Amino acid sequence: MTTGLVSISFRPLTPEQLVAAAAQAGLSCIEWGSDVHAPCDDEARLQEIVALQTQYGLTCCSYGTYFRLGKDDVSQLPDYIRAARILGTDILRLWCGEKNPDEFTAEEKAALFSDCKAAAAIAEREGVILCLECHNNTYTQTKEGALELMEHVNSPAFRMYWQPNQYRTVEENIAYATLLAPYTTHIHVFQWKGKEKFPLSDGIEEWRGYLKCFEGDHALLLEFMPDHQVATLPREADTLREIIGG
Protein backbone atom coordinates (compact mmCIF):
# COMPACT_ATOMS: atom_id res chain seq x y z
CA MET A 1 0.00 0.00 0.00
CA THR A 2 1.07 3.60 -0.60
CA THR A 3 2.03 5.70 2.42
CA GLY A 4 1.45 9.41 2.67
CA LEU A 5 0.51 12.42 4.76
CA VAL A 6 -2.54 14.64 5.16
CA SER A 7 -1.27 18.22 4.92
CA ILE A 8 -3.64 19.53 7.59
CA SER A 9 -1.61 17.52 10.10
CA PHE A 10 0.71 20.54 10.12
CA ARG A 11 -1.35 23.59 9.25
CA PRO A 12 1.33 26.09 10.45
CA LEU A 13 3.95 24.72 8.01
CA THR A 14 4.48 26.04 4.50
CA PRO A 15 3.96 23.70 1.54
CA GLU A 16 7.75 23.47 1.08
CA GLN A 17 8.27 22.53 4.73
CA LEU A 18 5.53 19.92 4.41
CA VAL A 19 6.91 18.34 1.26
CA ALA A 20 10.42 18.27 2.68
CA ALA A 21 9.19 16.64 5.91
CA ALA A 22 7.17 14.02 4.02
CA ALA A 23 10.09 13.16 1.76
CA GLN A 24 12.49 12.93 4.70
CA ALA A 25 10.06 10.53 6.40
CA GLY A 26 10.06 8.30 3.33
CA LEU A 27 6.45 8.97 2.39
CA SER A 28 5.42 9.08 -1.25
CA CYS A 29 2.26 11.21 -1.44
CA ILE A 30 0.30 14.03 0.16
CA GLU A 31 -3.37 14.85 0.50
CA TRP A 32 -3.43 18.63 0.23
CA GLY A 33 -6.07 20.51 2.22
CA SER A 34 -8.00 23.28 0.53
CA ASP A 35 -8.45 25.29 3.72
CA VAL A 36 -4.86 26.44 4.28
CA HIS A 37 -2.19 24.97 2.01
CA ALA A 38 -3.94 24.63 -1.35
CA PRO A 39 -6.94 26.96 -1.78
CA CYS A 40 -8.84 26.09 -4.94
CA ASP A 41 -8.84 29.72 -6.14
CA ASP A 42 -5.08 30.28 -5.78
CA GLU A 43 -3.55 28.88 -8.98
CA ALA A 44 -0.13 30.34 -8.22
CA ARG A 45 -0.02 28.42 -4.93
CA LEU A 46 -1.22 25.23 -6.63
CA GLN A 47 1.49 25.49 -9.28
CA GLU A 48 4.07 26.12 -6.57
CA ILE A 49 2.98 22.90 -4.88
CA VAL A 50 3.25 20.98 -8.16
CA ALA A 51 6.83 22.20 -8.58
CA LEU A 52 7.66 21.20 -5.00
CA GLN A 53 6.21 17.73 -5.53
CA THR A 54 8.43 17.28 -8.57
CA GLN A 55 11.46 18.58 -6.73
CA TYR A 56 11.01 16.20 -3.79
CA GLY A 57 9.70 13.19 -5.73
CA LEU A 58 6.21 13.19 -4.24
CA THR A 59 2.73 13.02 -5.74
CA CYS A 60 -0.67 14.33 -4.74
CA CYS A 61 -2.91 11.36 -3.94
CA SER A 62 -6.02 13.41 -3.16
CA TYR A 63 -7.42 16.88 -2.62
CA GLY A 64 -8.86 17.34 0.85
CA THR A 65 -11.62 19.84 0.29
CA TYR A 66 -13.86 21.22 2.98
CA PHE A 67 -16.80 21.17 0.62
CA ARG A 68 -19.86 19.97 2.52
CA LEU A 69 -22.66 18.30 0.58
CA GLY A 70 -26.06 19.47 1.74
CA LYS A 71 -24.66 22.89 2.63
CA ASP A 72 -22.41 24.13 -0.17
CA ASP A 73 -23.76 24.60 -3.68
CA VAL A 74 -22.74 21.74 -5.98
CA SER A 75 -22.23 24.31 -8.74
CA GLN A 76 -18.96 25.18 -6.94
CA LEU A 77 -17.55 21.67 -7.35
CA PRO A 78 -15.89 22.33 -10.73
CA ASP A 79 -13.63 24.89 -9.02
CA TYR A 80 -12.35 22.20 -6.65
CA ILE A 81 -12.07 19.68 -9.46
CA ARG A 82 -9.94 22.09 -11.47
CA ALA A 83 -7.63 22.58 -8.47
CA ALA A 84 -7.35 18.82 -7.95
CA ARG A 85 -6.36 18.36 -11.57
CA ILE A 86 -3.66 21.00 -11.28
CA LEU A 87 -2.28 19.16 -8.24
CA GLY A 88 -2.29 15.93 -10.23
CA THR A 89 -5.11 13.93 -8.63
CA ASP A 90 -8.58 12.77 -9.61
CA ILE A 91 -9.70 12.06 -6.02
CA LEU A 92 -11.40 14.72 -3.90
CA ARG A 93 -12.44 14.35 -0.26
CA LEU A 94 -15.76 15.87 0.84
CA TRP A 95 -17.96 15.91 3.92
CA CYS A 96 -21.64 14.99 3.80
CA GLY A 97 -24.22 16.85 5.88
CA GLU A 98 -23.88 18.50 9.26
CA LYS A 99 -25.28 15.84 11.61
CA ASN A 100 -25.50 12.09 11.97
CA PRO A 101 -28.07 10.19 9.89
CA ASP A 102 -30.48 9.55 12.76
CA GLU A 103 -31.06 13.30 13.12
CA PHE A 104 -32.22 13.93 9.54
CA THR A 105 -35.88 14.41 8.77
CA ALA A 106 -37.26 12.66 5.70
CA GLU A 107 -37.24 15.95 3.81
CA GLU A 108 -33.67 16.80 4.83
CA LYS A 109 -32.49 13.34 3.84
CA ALA A 110 -34.17 13.57 0.44
CA ALA A 111 -32.55 16.96 -0.20
CA LEU A 112 -29.12 15.69 0.87
CA PHE A 113 -29.35 12.58 -1.29
CA SER A 114 -30.43 14.70 -4.24
CA ASP A 115 -27.35 16.90 -3.75
CA CYS A 116 -25.15 13.81 -3.60
CA LYS A 117 -26.55 12.45 -6.85
CA ALA A 118 -26.03 15.81 -8.52
CA ALA A 119 -22.44 15.92 -7.26
CA ALA A 120 -21.82 12.37 -8.49
CA ALA A 121 -23.14 13.31 -11.93
CA ILE A 122 -20.67 16.21 -12.09
CA ALA A 123 -17.85 13.91 -11.00
CA GLU A 124 -18.75 11.31 -13.63
CA ARG A 125 -18.80 13.99 -16.31
CA GLU A 126 -15.44 15.39 -15.18
CA GLY A 127 -13.79 12.01 -14.74
CA VAL A 128 -13.01 12.35 -11.03
CA ILE A 129 -13.99 10.52 -7.84
CA LEU A 130 -15.64 12.21 -4.87
CA CYS A 131 -14.91 10.47 -1.57
CA LEU A 132 -16.77 11.08 1.67
CA GLU A 133 -14.96 11.03 4.98
CA CYS A 134 -16.63 8.87 7.65
CA HIS A 135 -16.56 11.81 10.04
CA ASN A 136 -18.55 12.37 13.21
CA ASN A 137 -21.56 14.68 12.83
CA THR A 138 -22.01 13.85 9.15
CA TYR A 139 -24.32 11.44 7.35
CA THR A 140 -21.48 8.92 7.03
CA GLN A 141 -20.82 8.83 10.78
CA THR A 142 -22.42 5.38 10.92
CA LYS A 143 -21.78 2.40 8.67
CA GLU A 144 -25.51 2.08 8.04
CA GLY A 145 -25.81 5.68 6.87
CA ALA A 146 -22.72 5.41 4.69
CA LEU A 147 -23.85 2.19 3.04
CA GLU A 148 -27.35 3.54 2.46
CA LEU A 149 -25.89 6.60 0.77
CA MET A 150 -23.46 4.61 -1.39
CA GLU A 151 -26.23 2.30 -2.55
CA HIS A 152 -28.62 5.17 -3.25
CA VAL A 153 -26.19 7.24 -5.30
CA ASN A 154 -24.82 4.09 -6.97
CA SER A 155 -22.00 5.78 -8.86
CA PRO A 156 -18.37 4.74 -9.43
CA ALA A 157 -17.54 8.43 -9.01
CA PHE A 158 -18.97 8.52 -5.48
CA ARG A 159 -16.96 6.63 -2.90
CA MET A 160 -15.68 6.64 0.69
CA TYR A 161 -12.61 7.19 2.79
CA TRP A 162 -12.23 5.16 5.96
CA GLN A 163 -10.79 5.95 9.34
CA PRO A 164 -11.40 4.44 12.78
CA ASN A 165 -13.86 6.28 14.98
CA GLN A 166 -12.05 7.18 18.18
CA TYR A 167 -15.28 6.89 20.18
CA ARG A 168 -16.07 3.32 19.07
CA THR A 169 -14.56 -0.06 19.87
CA VAL A 170 -12.12 -1.88 17.65
CA GLU A 171 -14.85 -4.38 16.85
CA GLU A 172 -17.25 -1.63 15.79
CA ASN A 173 -14.58 -0.03 13.62
CA ILE A 174 -13.81 -3.36 11.96
CA ALA A 175 -17.52 -3.82 11.23
CA TYR A 176 -17.61 -0.39 9.53
CA ALA A 177 -14.43 -1.12 7.57
CA THR A 178 -15.69 -4.52 6.42
CA LEU A 179 -19.05 -3.19 5.26
CA LEU A 180 -17.65 -0.18 3.40
CA ALA A 181 -14.45 -1.77 2.08
CA PRO A 182 -15.85 -2.22 -1.47
CA TYR A 183 -16.47 1.52 -1.64
CA THR A 184 -13.24 2.70 0.03
CA THR A 185 -10.35 4.48 -1.69
CA HIS A 186 -7.97 6.08 0.83
CA ILE A 187 -7.55 5.51 4.57
CA HIS A 188 -6.67 8.10 7.22
CA VAL A 189 -4.31 6.64 9.80
CA PHE A 190 -4.05 7.71 13.45
CA GLN A 191 -4.25 6.17 16.91
CA TRP A 192 -6.81 8.00 19.03
CA LYS A 193 -8.99 7.02 21.95
CA GLY A 194 -11.66 9.60 22.62
CA LYS A 195 -9.95 12.98 22.79
CA GLU A 196 -6.50 11.52 23.49
CA LYS A 197 -3.89 10.94 20.78
CA PHE A 198 -1.31 8.15 21.03
CA PRO A 199 1.73 7.02 19.01
CA LEU A 200 0.81 4.71 16.17
CA SER A 201 3.09 2.11 17.78
CA ASP A 202 0.41 1.66 20.47
CA GLY A 203 -1.96 0.29 17.82
CA ILE A 204 0.15 -1.92 15.56
CA GLU A 205 -1.95 -5.07 15.94
CA GLU A 206 -5.15 -3.04 15.93
CA TRP A 207 -4.20 -1.48 12.61
CA ARG A 208 -3.13 -4.78 11.12
CA GLY A 209 -6.63 -5.98 11.91
CA TYR A 210 -8.17 -2.94 10.24
CA LEU A 211 -6.12 -3.32 7.09
CA LYS A 212 -7.15 -6.96 6.69
CA CYS A 213 -10.62 -5.61 5.87
CA PHE A 214 -9.39 -4.00 2.66
CA GLU A 215 -8.24 -5.64 -0.55
CA GLY A 216 -6.07 -4.02 -3.20
CA ASP A 217 -3.94 -0.91 -3.07
CA HIS A 218 -5.01 1.96 -0.84
CA ALA A 219 -3.19 5.14 0.16
CA LEU A 220 -2.58 5.07 3.90
CA LEU A 221 -2.38 8.69 4.98
CA LEU A 222 -1.00 9.73 8.36
CA GLU A 223 -3.28 12.36 9.86
CA PHE A 224 -2.03 14.45 12.80
CA MET A 225 0.78 13.53 15.16
CA PRO A 226 0.18 12.41 18.75
CA ASP A 227 2.22 15.37 19.99
CA HIS A 228 1.50 17.76 17.07
CA GLN A 229 5.23 17.92 16.28
CA VAL A 230 6.63 17.47 12.77
CA ALA A 231 9.75 15.91 14.31
CA THR A 232 7.57 12.92 15.19
CA LEU A 233 6.61 12.24 11.56
CA PRO A 234 9.55 9.92 10.71
CA ARG A 235 8.78 7.73 13.71
CA GLU A 236 5.10 7.48 12.81
CA ALA A 237 5.97 6.76 9.17
CA ASP A 238 8.34 3.98 10.26
CA THR A 239 5.55 2.46 12.36
CA LEU A 240 3.15 2.63 9.45
CA ARG A 241 5.64 0.74 7.28
CA GLU A 242 6.04 -1.81 10.07
CA ILE A 243 2.28 -2.33 10.15
CA ILE A 244 2.16 -2.91 6.41
CA GLY A 245 5.22 -5.15 6.48
CA GLY A 246 3.72 -7.33 9.19
mmCIF file of C-alpha atoms in Angstrom:
data_model
loop_
_atom_site.group_PDB
_atom_site.id
_atom_site.type_symbol
_atom_site.label_atom_id
_atom_site.label_comp_id
_atom_site.label_asym_id
_atom_site.label_seq_id
_atom_site.Cartn_x
_atom_site.Cartn_y
_atom_site.Cartn_z
ATOM 1 C CA MET A 1 0.000 0.000 0.000
ATOM 2 C CA THR A 2 1.072 3.597 -0.603
ATOM 3 C CA THR A 3 2.034 5.696 2.424
ATOM 4 C CA GLY A 4 1.453 9.414 2.673
ATOM 5 C CA LEU A 5 0.509 12.420 4.765
ATOM 6 C CA VAL A 6 -2.536 14.640 5.164
ATOM 7 C CA SER A 7 -1.270 18.218 4.915
ATOM 8 C CA ILE A 8 -3.637 19.535 7.586
ATOM 9 C CA SER A 9 -1.614 17.524 10.104
ATOM 10 C CA PHE A 10 0.707 20.537 10.122
ATOM 11 C CA ARG A 11 -1.346 23.593 9.253
ATOM 12 C CA PRO A 12 1.332 26.086 10.446
ATOM 13 C CA LEU A 13 3.945 24.720 8.006
ATOM 14 C CA THR A 14 4.484 26.044 4.497
ATOM 15 C CA PRO A 15 3.962 23.697 1.536
ATOM 16 C CA GLU A 16 7.748 23.473 1.081
ATOM 17 C CA GLN A 17 8.266 22.529 4.725
ATOM 18 C CA LEU A 18 5.534 19.918 4.409
ATOM 19 C CA VAL A 19 6.908 18.344 1.260
ATOM 20 C CA ALA A 20 10.418 18.266 2.684
ATOM 21 C CA ALA A 21 9.193 16.640 5.907
ATOM 22 C CA ALA A 22 7.165 14.021 4.023
ATOM 23 C CA ALA A 23 10.090 13.162 1.759
ATOM 24 C CA GLN A 24 12.489 12.925 4.697
ATOM 25 C CA ALA A 25 10.062 10.529 6.401
ATOM 26 C CA GLY A 26 10.059 8.297 3.325
ATOM 27 C CA LEU A 27 6.450 8.971 2.391
ATOM 28 C CA SER A 28 5.415 9.081 -1.249
ATOM 29 C CA CYS A 29 2.263 11.209 -1.435
ATOM 30 C CA ILE A 30 0.305 14.034 0.163
ATOM 31 C CA GLU A 31 -3.369 14.851 0.496
ATOM 32 C CA TRP A 32 -3.431 18.633 0.226
ATOM 33 C CA GLY A 33 -6.067 20.507 2.216
ATOM 34 C CA SER A 34 -8.003 23.276 0.526
ATOM 35 C CA ASP A 35 -8.453 25.285 3.721
ATOM 36 C CA VAL A 36 -4.860 26.445 4.280
ATOM 37 C CA HIS A 37 -2.193 24.974 2.015
ATOM 38 C CA ALA A 38 -3.945 24.627 -1.349
ATOM 39 C CA PRO A 39 -6.936 26.963 -1.784
ATOM 40 C CA CYS A 40 -8.844 26.094 -4.936
ATOM 41 C CA ASP A 41 -8.842 29.715 -6.141
ATOM 42 C CA ASP A 42 -5.077 30.276 -5.783
ATOM 43 C CA GLU A 43 -3.549 28.880 -8.977
ATOM 44 C CA ALA A 44 -0.129 30.339 -8.219
ATOM 45 C CA ARG A 45 -0.018 28.416 -4.933
ATOM 46 C CA LEU A 46 -1.225 25.232 -6.632
ATOM 47 C CA GLN A 47 1.486 25.488 -9.281
ATOM 48 C CA GLU A 48 4.068 26.124 -6.575
ATOM 49 C CA ILE A 49 2.976 22.896 -4.877
ATOM 50 C CA VAL A 50 3.251 20.979 -8.155
ATOM 51 C CA ALA A 51 6.830 22.202 -8.576
ATOM 52 C CA LEU A 52 7.663 21.199 -5.002
ATOM 53 C CA GLN A 53 6.213 17.733 -5.534
ATOM 54 C CA THR A 54 8.425 17.281 -8.574
ATOM 55 C CA GLN A 55 11.464 18.581 -6.731
ATOM 56 C CA TYR A 56 11.008 16.204 -3.792
ATOM 57 C CA GLY A 57 9.698 13.193 -5.731
ATOM 58 C CA LEU A 58 6.206 13.186 -4.241
ATOM 59 C CA THR A 59 2.733 13.020 -5.739
ATOM 60 C CA CYS A 60 -0.674 14.332 -4.738
ATOM 61 C CA CYS A 61 -2.912 11.364 -3.936
ATOM 62 C CA SER A 62 -6.017 13.409 -3.161
ATOM 63 C CA TYR A 63 -7.417 16.885 -2.620
ATOM 64 C CA GLY A 64 -8.862 17.345 0.850
ATOM 65 C CA THR A 65 -11.623 19.845 0.291
ATOM 66 C CA TYR A 66 -13.861 21.216 2.977
ATOM 67 C CA PHE A 67 -16.802 21.168 0.620
ATOM 68 C CA ARG A 68 -19.861 19.966 2.520
ATOM 69 C CA LEU A 69 -22.665 18.300 0.579
ATOM 70 C CA GLY A 70 -26.057 19.471 1.743
ATOM 71 C CA LYS A 71 -24.659 22.886 2.629
ATOM 72 C CA ASP A 72 -22.410 24.134 -0.174
ATOM 73 C CA ASP A 73 -23.762 24.600 -3.677
ATOM 74 C CA VAL A 74 -22.740 21.743 -5.981
ATOM 75 C CA SER A 75 -22.228 24.313 -8.741
ATOM 76 C CA GLN A 76 -18.959 25.179 -6.938
ATOM 77 C CA LEU A 77 -17.554 21.673 -7.355
ATOM 78 C CA PRO A 78 -15.890 22.333 -10.728
ATOM 79 C CA ASP A 79 -13.625 24.894 -9.019
ATOM 80 C CA TYR A 80 -12.350 22.201 -6.655
ATOM 81 C CA ILE A 81 -12.070 19.675 -9.460
ATOM 82 C CA ARG A 82 -9.943 22.088 -11.471
ATOM 83 C CA ALA A 83 -7.632 22.582 -8.468
ATOM 84 C CA ALA A 84 -7.354 18.818 -7.950
ATOM 85 C CA ARG A 85 -6.363 18.357 -11.572
ATOM 86 C CA ILE A 86 -3.655 21.002 -11.281
ATOM 87 C CA LEU A 87 -2.276 19.165 -8.238
ATOM 88 C CA GLY A 88 -2.295 15.925 -10.227
ATOM 89 C CA THR A 89 -5.109 13.929 -8.628
ATOM 90 C CA ASP A 90 -8.577 12.773 -9.610
ATOM 91 C CA ILE A 91 -9.699 12.062 -6.021
ATOM 92 C CA LEU A 92 -11.400 14.715 -3.898
ATOM 93 C CA ARG A 93 -12.442 14.353 -0.257
ATOM 94 C CA LEU A 94 -15.759 15.872 0.843
ATOM 95 C CA TRP A 95 -17.963 15.913 3.924
ATOM 96 C CA CYS A 96 -21.640 14.991 3.799
ATOM 97 C CA GLY A 97 -24.220 16.846 5.878
ATOM 98 C CA GLU A 98 -23.883 18.497 9.261
ATOM 99 C CA LYS A 99 -25.284 15.843 11.608
ATOM 100 C CA ASN A 100 -25.496 12.090 11.967
ATOM 101 C CA PRO A 101 -28.072 10.186 9.885
ATOM 102 C CA ASP A 102 -30.481 9.551 12.764
ATOM 103 C CA GLU A 103 -31.063 13.297 13.124
ATOM 104 C CA PHE A 104 -32.218 13.934 9.538
ATOM 105 C CA THR A 105 -35.880 14.405 8.773
ATOM 106 C CA ALA A 106 -37.262 12.661 5.700
ATOM 107 C CA GLU A 107 -37.244 15.954 3.812
ATOM 108 C CA GLU A 108 -33.667 16.800 4.834
ATOM 109 C CA LYS A 109 -32.491 13.340 3.839
ATOM 110 C CA ALA A 110 -34.170 13.566 0.437
ATOM 111 C CA ALA A 111 -32.550 16.963 -0.199
ATOM 112 C CA LEU A 112 -29.117 15.693 0.868
ATOM 113 C CA PHE A 113 -29.353 12.580 -1.291
ATOM 114 C CA SER A 114 -30.432 14.705 -4.242
ATOM 115 C CA ASP A 115 -27.353 16.902 -3.747
ATOM 116 C CA CYS A 116 -25.154 13.808 -3.602
ATOM 117 C CA LYS A 117 -26.551 12.445 -6.847
ATOM 118 C CA ALA A 118 -26.031 15.814 -8.523
ATOM 119 C CA ALA A 119 -22.435 15.923 -7.258
ATOM 120 C CA ALA A 120 -21.818 12.367 -8.489
ATOM 121 C CA ALA A 121 -23.143 13.314 -11.929
ATOM 122 C CA ILE A 122 -20.674 16.214 -12.088
ATOM 123 C CA ALA A 123 -17.847 13.908 -11.000
ATOM 124 C CA GLU A 124 -18.745 11.315 -13.629
ATOM 125 C CA ARG A 125 -18.797 13.987 -16.308
ATOM 126 C CA GLU A 126 -15.444 15.388 -15.178
ATOM 127 C CA GLY A 127 -13.787 12.005 -14.742
ATOM 128 C CA VAL A 128 -13.005 12.346 -11.027
ATOM 129 C CA ILE A 129 -13.991 10.524 -7.840
ATOM 130 C CA LEU A 130 -15.644 12.215 -4.873
ATOM 131 C CA CYS A 131 -14.910 10.471 -1.568
ATOM 132 C CA LEU A 132 -16.773 11.077 1.673
ATOM 133 C CA GLU A 133 -14.961 11.033 4.983
ATOM 134 C CA CYS A 134 -16.634 8.873 7.653
ATOM 135 C CA HIS A 135 -16.562 11.810 10.038
ATOM 136 C CA ASN A 136 -18.551 12.371 13.207
ATOM 137 C CA ASN A 137 -21.556 14.677 12.832
ATOM 138 C CA THR A 138 -22.008 13.848 9.152
ATOM 139 C CA TYR A 139 -24.316 11.435 7.352
ATOM 140 C CA THR A 140 -21.477 8.922 7.026
ATOM 141 C CA GLN A 141 -20.819 8.826 10.779
ATOM 142 C CA THR A 142 -22.422 5.375 10.923
ATOM 143 C CA LYS A 143 -21.780 2.403 8.674
ATOM 144 C CA GLU A 144 -25.511 2.081 8.038
ATOM 145 C CA GLY A 145 -25.808 5.680 6.872
ATOM 146 C CA ALA A 146 -22.716 5.414 4.689
ATOM 147 C CA LEU A 147 -23.851 2.189 3.039
ATOM 148 C CA GLU A 148 -27.350 3.545 2.461
ATOM 149 C CA LEU A 149 -25.885 6.599 0.767
ATOM 150 C CA MET A 150 -23.458 4.608 -1.388
ATOM 151 C CA GLU A 151 -26.234 2.302 -2.552
ATOM 152 C CA HIS A 152 -28.621 5.167 -3.246
ATOM 153 C CA VAL A 153 -26.188 7.240 -5.299
ATOM 154 C CA ASN A 154 -24.821 4.090 -6.965
ATOM 155 C CA SER A 155 -22.001 5.779 -8.856
ATOM 156 C CA PRO A 156 -18.367 4.735 -9.430
ATOM 157 C CA ALA A 157 -17.535 8.428 -9.010
ATOM 158 C CA PHE A 158 -18.973 8.523 -5.477
ATOM 159 C CA ARG A 159 -16.959 6.629 -2.899
ATOM 160 C CA MET A 160 -15.681 6.635 0.693
ATOM 161 C CA TYR A 161 -12.611 7.192 2.788
ATOM 162 C CA TRP A 162 -12.235 5.163 5.956
ATOM 163 C CA GLN A 163 -10.788 5.954 9.345
ATOM 164 C CA PRO A 164 -11.396 4.442 12.778
ATOM 165 C CA ASN A 165 -13.859 6.276 14.977
ATOM 166 C CA GLN A 166 -12.052 7.183 18.183
ATOM 167 C CA TYR A 167 -15.280 6.885 20.181
ATOM 168 C CA ARG A 168 -16.066 3.324 19.069
ATOM 169 C CA THR A 169 -14.565 -0.058 19.872
ATOM 170 C CA VAL A 170 -12.115 -1.881 17.650
ATOM 171 C CA GLU A 171 -14.854 -4.379 16.849
ATOM 172 C CA GLU A 172 -17.254 -1.627 15.791
ATOM 173 C CA ASN A 173 -14.582 -0.035 13.618
ATOM 174 C CA ILE A 174 -13.815 -3.356 11.957
ATOM 175 C CA ALA A 175 -17.515 -3.823 11.233
ATOM 176 C CA TYR A 176 -17.612 -0.391 9.526
ATOM 177 C CA ALA A 177 -14.433 -1.118 7.569
ATOM 178 C CA THR A 178 -15.689 -4.522 6.424
ATOM 179 C CA LEU A 179 -19.051 -3.193 5.260
ATOM 180 C CA LEU A 180 -17.651 -0.182 3.405
ATOM 181 C CA ALA A 181 -14.447 -1.768 2.076
ATOM 182 C CA PRO A 182 -15.854 -2.225 -1.472
ATOM 183 C CA TYR A 183 -16.469 1.521 -1.639
ATOM 184 C CA THR A 184 -13.240 2.705 0.030
ATOM 185 C CA THR A 185 -10.348 4.476 -1.687
ATOM 186 C CA HIS A 186 -7.970 6.079 0.833
ATOM 187 C CA ILE A 187 -7.547 5.514 4.566
ATOM 188 C CA HIS A 188 -6.673 8.099 7.218
ATOM 189 C CA VAL A 189 -4.309 6.639 9.804
ATOM 190 C CA PHE A 190 -4.052 7.707 13.453
ATOM 191 C CA GLN A 191 -4.250 6.171 16.913
ATOM 192 C CA TRP A 192 -6.806 8.002 19.030
ATOM 193 C CA LYS A 193 -8.992 7.021 21.950
ATOM 194 C CA GLY A 194 -11.661 9.599 22.615
ATOM 195 C CA LYS A 195 -9.953 12.979 22.790
ATOM 196 C CA GLU A 196 -6.497 11.522 23.493
ATOM 197 C CA LYS A 197 -3.889 10.939 20.780
ATOM 198 C CA PHE A 198 -1.307 8.155 21.026
ATOM 199 C CA PRO A 199 1.726 7.019 19.011
ATOM 200 C CA LEU A 200 0.811 4.710 16.169
ATOM 201 C CA SER A 201 3.089 2.109 17.780
ATOM 202 C CA ASP A 202 0.408 1.660 20.465
ATOM 203 C CA GLY A 203 -1.955 0.294 17.819
ATOM 204 C CA ILE A 204 0.154 -1.921 15.559
ATOM 205 C CA GLU A 205 -1.948 -5.072 15.937
ATOM 206 C CA GLU A 206 -5.148 -3.040 15.927
ATOM 207 C CA TRP A 207 -4.200 -1.477 12.615
ATOM 208 C CA ARG A 208 -3.134 -4.778 11.115
ATOM 209 C CA GLY A 209 -6.633 -5.978 11.911
ATOM 210 C CA TYR A 210 -8.172 -2.943 10.241
ATOM 211 C CA LEU A 211 -6.122 -3.321 7.085
ATOM 212 C CA LYS A 212 -7.148 -6.960 6.688
ATOM 213 C CA CYS A 213 -10.618 -5.614 5.871
ATOM 214 C CA PHE A 214 -9.389 -4.001 2.659
ATOM 215 C CA GLU A 215 -8.241 -5.636 -0.553
ATOM 216 C CA GLY A 216 -6.074 -4.024 -3.202
ATOM 217 C CA ASP A 217 -3.943 -0.911 -3.069
ATOM 218 C CA HIS A 218 -5.009 1.956 -0.838
ATOM 219 C CA ALA A 219 -3.193 5.136 0.156
ATOM 220 C CA LEU A 220 -2.582 5.072 3.904
ATOM 221 C CA LEU A 221 -2.379 8.692 4.978
ATOM 222 C CA LEU A 222 -1.005 9.729 8.357
ATOM 223 C CA GLU A 223 -3.283 12.359 9.865
ATOM 224 C CA PHE A 224 -2.032 14.451 12.802
ATOM 225 C CA MET A 225 0.778 13.535 15.165
ATOM 226 C CA PRO A 226 0.184 12.406 18.750
ATOM 227 C CA ASP A 227 2.223 15.370 19.992
ATOM 228 C CA HIS A 228 1.499 17.756 17.072
ATOM 229 C CA GLN A 229 5.233 17.918 16.284
ATOM 230 C CA VAL A 230 6.628 17.472 12.766
ATOM 231 C CA ALA A 231 9.749 15.910 14.306
ATOM 232 C CA THR A 232 7.568 12.918 15.195
ATOM 233 C CA LEU A 233 6.609 12.238 11.562
ATOM 234 C CA PRO A 234 9.551 9.923 10.710
ATOM 235 C CA ARG A 235 8.778 7.727 13.708
ATOM 236 C CA GLU A 236 5.095 7.485 12.806
ATOM 237 C CA ALA A 237 5.968 6.761 9.171
ATOM 238 C CA ASP A 238 8.344 3.981 10.263
ATOM 239 C CA THR A 239 5.555 2.457 12.360
ATOM 240 C CA LEU A 240 3.148 2.634 9.448
ATOM 241 C CA ARG A 241 5.636 0.739 7.281
ATOM 242 C CA GLU A 242 6.044 -1.809 10.072
ATOM 243 C CA ILE A 243 2.278 -2.334 10.149
ATOM 244 C CA ILE A 244 2.165 -2.911 6.411
ATOM 245 C CA GLY A 245 5.221 -5.152 6.477
ATOM 246 C CA GLY A 246 3.715 -7.333 9.185
#
